[in-house]
Amino acid sequence: MGWSMAIAGAALVLVVLRDVFHTLWHPTRHGGLSRLVMTAVWRLSKTSPRRRATGLAGPLGMAAVVATWSLTAVLGWALVYRPHMPEGFTYSPGLRPAEHAGFLDALYVSLVHISTLGLGDIAPAEGWLRIAAPMESLVGFALLSATVAWTLGIFPALGRRRALALRISHLVRTRPATDQVDADAGAEILDSLASDISVVCVDFLQYAESYYFHDGDDAISLARQIPGAMKLADQASAARHPDVRMSAAVLRAALDDLAAILDHRFLRTQGGARQVFAAFARDHGYSEAS
């Protein structure tokens, strides 16, 4: 019974470490546990009639993921320690081992080690437990470092996405005529826009959790503004200038790639780019594409 509990605890710890690895350090995969938590928070926020709730989904989802990682790791290590209490631990004077050998005490020991506090009132005494406890401290330090790295990575990705949306908004609001697009300057604008969309594609692959952040203002919402880039590509595809037509084709390819990523990872419409972008807009609270 004791070893089966310890094996179950070790399995929980490995699940957490695997999820952290696939969420933060493997750019083409998305952690299963973190994805479930982020998706649940996102869907829950959409049940609220208040738009502010959707705006909080991303930050709250990240906090929930970190809490899930931490609590699961704490529970896992507690299951490892519990079968060996009190025999495998030393207790400070004033503590009766028989009174501090329950599951809550194992949770306490796990919390002390994962937070790297090292209070020392209950300390491992068996040889392998003296190795396991510092390893838990290393896991706690790794979770803290991973959380900081995650935060520092995801918010620049959000900034790039919102800057792209704002740029598309500027282009749409200027209402460029066909002869204005059909020029060298038009080709340069299309190429630059395709490059920015490619960067956002990578951001969605590497920081998939950024999808669950609501952008708030319409002008900086990619879900709201991306149809404008489709219209611009359609307009430029009929240009006489061969460079403009080539740039329009590149822009359309970048838009198709973005739609494929959104559909494969989040929307599952199995439709074309226009259908995917329409679903993207609806999922972010916009009933009509702009």
Coordinates of C-alpha atoms in Angstrom, one line a residue:
M1 CA 0.0 0.0 0.0
G2 CA 2.8 2.4 0.9
W3 CA 4.8 1.9 -2.3
S4 CA 1.6 2.2 -4.4
M5 CA 0.9 5.5 -2.8
A6 CA 4.5 6.7 -3.4
I7 CA 4.3 5.6 -7.0
A8 CA 1.0 7.5 -7.5
G9 CA 2.7 10.6 -6.0
A10 CA 5.7 10.3 -8.3
A11 CA 3.4 9.9 -11.3
L12 CA 1.6 13.2 -10.3
V13 CA 4.9 15.0 -10.1
L14 CA 5.9 13.7 -13.5
V15 CA 2.6 14.8 -15.0
V16 CA 3.3 18.3 -13.7
L17 CA 6.9 18.4 -15.1
R18 CA 5.7 17.0 -18.4
D19 CA 3.0 19.7 -18.7
V20 CA 5.4 22.5 -17.8
F21 CA 7.8 21.2 -20.5
H22 CA 5.2 21.0 -23.2
T23 CA 3.6 24.3 -22.3
L24 CA 6.8 26.4 -22.0
W25 CA 9.8 24.7 -23.6
H26 CA 8.5 22.7 -26.5
P27 CA 7.3 25.2 -29.1
T28 CA 5.2 22.9 -31.2
R29 CA 3.2 21.2 -28.4
H30 CA 0.7 22.5 -25.8
G31 CA 0.5 21.0 -22.3
G32 CA -2.5 18.9 -21.8
L33 CA -3.2 20.0 -18.2
S34 CA -2.6 23.7 -18.8
R35 CA -4.8 23.6 -21.9
L36 CA -7.7 22.0 -20.0
V37 CA -7.5 24.7 -17.3
M38 CA -7.2 27.6 -19.8
T39 CA -10.0 26.3 -21.9
A40 CA -12.2 25.8 -18.8
V41 CA -11.6 29.4 -17.5
W42 CA -12.2 30.8 -21.0
R43 CA -15.5 29.0 -21.4
L44 CA -16.6 29.9 -17.9
S45 CA -15.8 33.6 -18.5
K46 CA -18.0 33.5 -21.7
T47 CA -21.1 32.5 -19.6
S48 CA -21.0 35.8 -17.9
P49 CA -23.0 38.6 -19.5
R50 CA -20.3 41.1 -18.5
R51 CA -17.5 41.6 -21.1
R52 CA -15.1 42.3 -18.3
A53 CA -15.2 38.7 -17.3
T54 CA -13.9 37.6 -20.7
G55 CA -11.1 40.2 -20.4
L56 CA -9.9 38.6 -17.2
A57 CA -10.0 35.1 -18.6
G58 CA -6.3 35.1 -19.8
P59 CA -4.7 36.4 -16.6
L60 CA -7.0 34.3 -14.4
G61 CA -6.3 31.2 -16.5
M62 CA -2.6 31.6 -16.2
A63 CA -2.9 32.0 -12.4
A64 CA -5.1 28.9 -12.3
V65 CA -2.6 26.9 -14.4
V66 CA 0.3 27.9 -12.0
A67 CA -1.9 27.0 -9.0
T68 CA -2.8 23.7 -10.6
W69 CA 0.9 22.9 -11.2
S70 CA 1.9 23.8 -7.7
L71 CA -0.9 22.0 -5.9
T72 CA -0.5 18.9 -8.0
A73 CA 3.2 18.8 -7.2
V74 CA 2.6 19.4 -3.5
L75 CA 0.0 16.5 -3.5
G76 CA 2.4 14.2 -5.4
W77 CA 5.3 14.7 -3.0
A78 CA 2.9 14.4 0.0
L79 CA 1.9 11.0 -1.3
V80 CA 5.6 10.1 -1.5
Y81 CA 6.2 11.1 2.1
R82 CA 3.1 9.8 3.8
P83 CA 3.9 6.1 3.9
H84 CA 7.2 6.9 5.7
M85 CA 5.8 9.1 8.5
P86 CA 6.8 9.2 11.3
E87 CA 9.6 6.5 11.0
G88 CA 11.4 8.2 8.1
F89 CA 11.5 11.7 9.6
T90 CA 13.1 13.4 12.6
Y91 CA 11.0 15.8 14.7
S92 CA 12.1 18.9 16.6
P93 CA 11.8 18.8 20.4
G94 CA 8.3 19.4 21.6
L95 CA 6.7 17.5 18.7
R96 CA 5.3 14.0 19.2
P97 CA 6.0 12.0 16.1
A98 CA 2.9 9.8 16.6
E99 CA 0.7 13.0 16.6
H100 CA 2.3 14.4 13.4
A101 CA 2.2 11.5 11.0
G102 CA -1.1 12.1 9.1
F103 CA -1.7 13.2 5.6
L104 CA -2.0 16.8 6.6
D105 CA 1.4 16.6 8.1
A106 CA 2.7 15.1 4.8
L107 CA 1.2 18.0 3.0
Y108 CA 2.8 20.4 5.4
V109 CA 6.2 18.9 4.8
S110 CA 5.7 19.0 1.1
L111 CA 4.7 22.7 1.2
V112 CA 7.7 23.5 3.3
H113 CA 10.1 21.9 0.8
I114 CA 8.5 23.0 -2.5
S115 CA 8.5 26.6 -1.2
T116 CA 12.2 26.2 -0.2
L117 CA 11.4 27.4 3.3
G118 CA 13.3 24.6 5.1
L119 CA 11.8 25.1 8.5
G120 CA 13.4 22.0 9.9
D121 CA 10.8 21.0 12.5
I122 CA 10.0 17.9 10.5
A123 CA 13.0 16.7 8.4
P124 CA 13.7 13.6 6.4
A125 CA 15.9 11.0 8.1
E126 CA 16.0 8.1 5.7
G127 CA 18.7 8.1 3.1
W128 CA 16.6 8.3 0.0
L129 CA 14.1 10.7 1.6
R130 CA 17.0 13.1 2.2
I131 CA 17.6 13.1 -1.5
A132 CA 13.9 13.4 -2.4
A133 CA 13.3 16.5 -0.3
P134 CA 15.9 18.7 -1.9
M135 CA 14.7 17.4 -5.3
E136 CA 11.2 18.8 -4.4
S137 CA 12.9 22.1 -3.6
L138 CA 14.5 22.1 -7.0
V139 CA 11.0 21.4 -8.6
G140 CA 9.6 24.3 -6.6
F141 CA 12.4 26.6 -7.8
A142 CA 11.8 25.4 -11.4
L143 CA 8.1 26.1 -11.2
L144 CA 8.8 29.6 -10.0
S145 CA 11.3 30.2 -12.8
A146 CA 9.0 28.8 -15.3
T147 CA 6.2 31.1 -14.2
V148 CA 8.4 34.1 -14.6
A149 CA 9.6 33.0 -18.0
W150 CA 6.0 32.3 -19.1
T151 CA 4.9 35.7 -18.1
L152 CA 7.8 37.5 -19.7
G153 CA 7.2 35.6 -22.9
I154 CA 3.4 35.8 -23.3
F155 CA 2.9 39.5 -22.8
P156 CA 5.3 40.5 -25.6
A157 CA 3.5 38.1 -27.9
L158 CA 0.2 39.8 -27.0
G159 CA 1.8 43.1 -27.8
R160 CA 2.8 41.9 -31.2
R161 CA -0.7 40.6 -31.9
R162 CA -2.3 43.8 -30.8
A163 CA 0.1 45.9 -32.8
L164 CA -0.7 43.9 -35.9
A165 CA -4.5 44.4 -35.3
L166 CA -4.0 48.1 -34.9
R167 CA -2.0 48.3 -38.1
I168 CA -4.7 46.5 -40.0
S169 CA -7.2 48.9 -38.5
H170 CA -5.2 51.9 -39.8
L171 CA -5.1 50.4 -43.3
V172 CA -8.8 49.7 -43.3
R173 CA -9.7 53.1 -42.0
T174 CA -7.7 54.8 -44.8
R175 CA -9.8 53.0 -47.4
P176 CA -6.9 52.8 -50.0
A177 CA -8.1 53.0 -53.6
T178 CA -7.1 50.3 -56.1
D179 CA -4.6 52.5 -57.8
Q180 CA -3.0 53.4 -54.5
V181 CA -2.5 49.7 -53.7
D182 CA -1.3 49.0 -57.3
A183 CA 2.1 50.6 -56.7
D184 CA 5.5 49.8 -55.3
A185 CA 4.5 51.2 -51.9
G186 CA 1.5 48.9 -51.9
A187 CA 3.7 45.9 -52.4
E188 CA 5.9 46.9 -49.5
I189 CA 2.9 47.3 -47.2
L190 CA 1.6 43.9 -48.2
D191 CA 5.0 42.3 -47.6
S192 CA 5.4 43.9 -44.2
L193 CA 1.9 42.9 -43.2
A194 CA 2.6 39.3 -44.3
S195 CA 5.8 39.3 -42.2
D196 CA 3.9 40.5 -39.1
I197 CA 1.2 37.8 -39.6
S198 CA 4.0 35.2 -39.8
V199 CA 5.3 36.4 -36.4
V200 CA 1.9 36.1 -34.9
C201 CA 1.6 32.6 -36.3
V202 CA 4.7 31.6 -34.4
D203 CA 3.4 33.3 -31.3
F204 CA 0.2 31.2 -31.4
L205 CA 2.3 28.1 -31.8
Q206 CA 4.8 28.9 -29.0
Y207 CA 2.4 30.7 -26.6
A208 CA -0.9 29.0 -27.4
E209 CA -2.3 30.4 -24.1
S210 CA -2.3 33.9 -25.6
Y211 CA -5.4 32.9 -27.6
Y212 CA -7.4 33.1 -24.4
F213 CA -6.6 36.7 -23.8
H214 CA -9.3 39.2 -24.8
D215 CA -7.9 42.3 -26.5
G216 CA -10.6 44.7 -25.3
D217 CA -10.6 47.6 -27.7
D218 CA -11.8 46.8 -31.2
A219 CA -8.9 48.5 -32.9
I220 CA -6.3 46.2 -31.2
S221 CA -8.4 43.0 -31.4
L222 CA -7.0 40.7 -34.1
A223 CA -10.2 38.7 -34.0
R224 CA -12.0 41.9 -35.1
Q225 CA -9.5 43.3 -37.6
I226 CA -8.1 40.2 -39.4
P227 CA -11.0 40.2 -42.0
G228 CA -9.6 43.6 -43.1
A229 CA -6.4 42.0 -44.1
M230 CA -8.3 39.4 -46.2
K231 CA -10.1 42.2 -48.0
L232 CA -6.8 44.0 -48.7
A233 CA -5.3 40.8 -50.1
D234 CA -8.4 40.3 -52.3
Q235 CA -8.1 43.9 -53.5
A236 CA -4.4 43.6 -54.3
S237 CA -4.8 40.3 -56.1
A238 CA -6.5 42.1 -59.0
A239 CA -3.7 44.7 -59.4
R240 CA -1.8 45.2 -62.6
H241 CA 1.6 45.5 -61.0
P242 CA 3.2 42.0 -60.9
D243 CA 5.0 42.8 -57.6
V244 CA 1.7 43.7 -56.0
R245 CA 0.1 40.5 -57.1
M246 CA 3.0 38.5 -55.8
S247 CA 2.9 40.3 -52.4
A248 CA -0.9 39.7 -52.3
A249 CA -0.3 36.0 -52.8
V250 CA 2.3 36.0 -50.0
L251 CA -0.1 37.8 -47.7
R252 CA -2.9 35.4 -48.6
A253 CA -0.6 32.4 -47.8
A254 CA 0.3 34.0 -44.4
L255 CA -3.4 34.4 -43.7
D256 CA -4.1 30.8 -44.7
D257 CA -1.4 29.6 -42.3
L258 CA -2.8 31.7 -39.5
A259 CA -6.3 30.3 -40.1
A260 CA -4.9 26.8 -40.2
I261 CA -3.2 27.3 -36.8
L262 CA -6.3 28.8 -35.2
D263 CA -8.5 26.1 -36.5
H264 CA -6.2 23.2 -35.6
R265 CA -5.5 24.4 -32.1
F266 CA -8.7 26.1 -31.0
L267 CA -11.7 26.3 -33.3
R268 CA -12.0 23.0 -35.1
T269 CA -14.3 24.3 -37.9
Q270 CA -12.5 22.4 -40.7
G271 CA -13.5 25.3 -43.0
G272 CA -11.6 27.8 -45.1
A273 CA -9.8 30.9 -43.9
R274 CA -13.0 33.1 -44.0
Q275 CA -15.0 30.6 -42.0
V276 CA -12.1 30.2 -39.4
F277 CA -11.7 34.0 -39.0
A278 CA -15.5 34.3 -38.6
A279 CA -15.4 31.7 -35.9
F280 CA -12.4 33.4 -34.3
A281 CA -14.4 36.6 -34.1
R282 CA -17.4 34.9 -32.6
D283 CA -15.3 33.1 -30.0
H284 CA -13.9 36.5 -28.9
G285 CA -17.3 38.1 -28.6
Y286 CA -17.8 39.7 -32.0
S287 CA -21.0 38.7 -33.9
E288 CA -20.0 40.3 -37.1
A289 CA -16.7 40.6 -39.0
S290 CA -15.4 44.1 -39.7

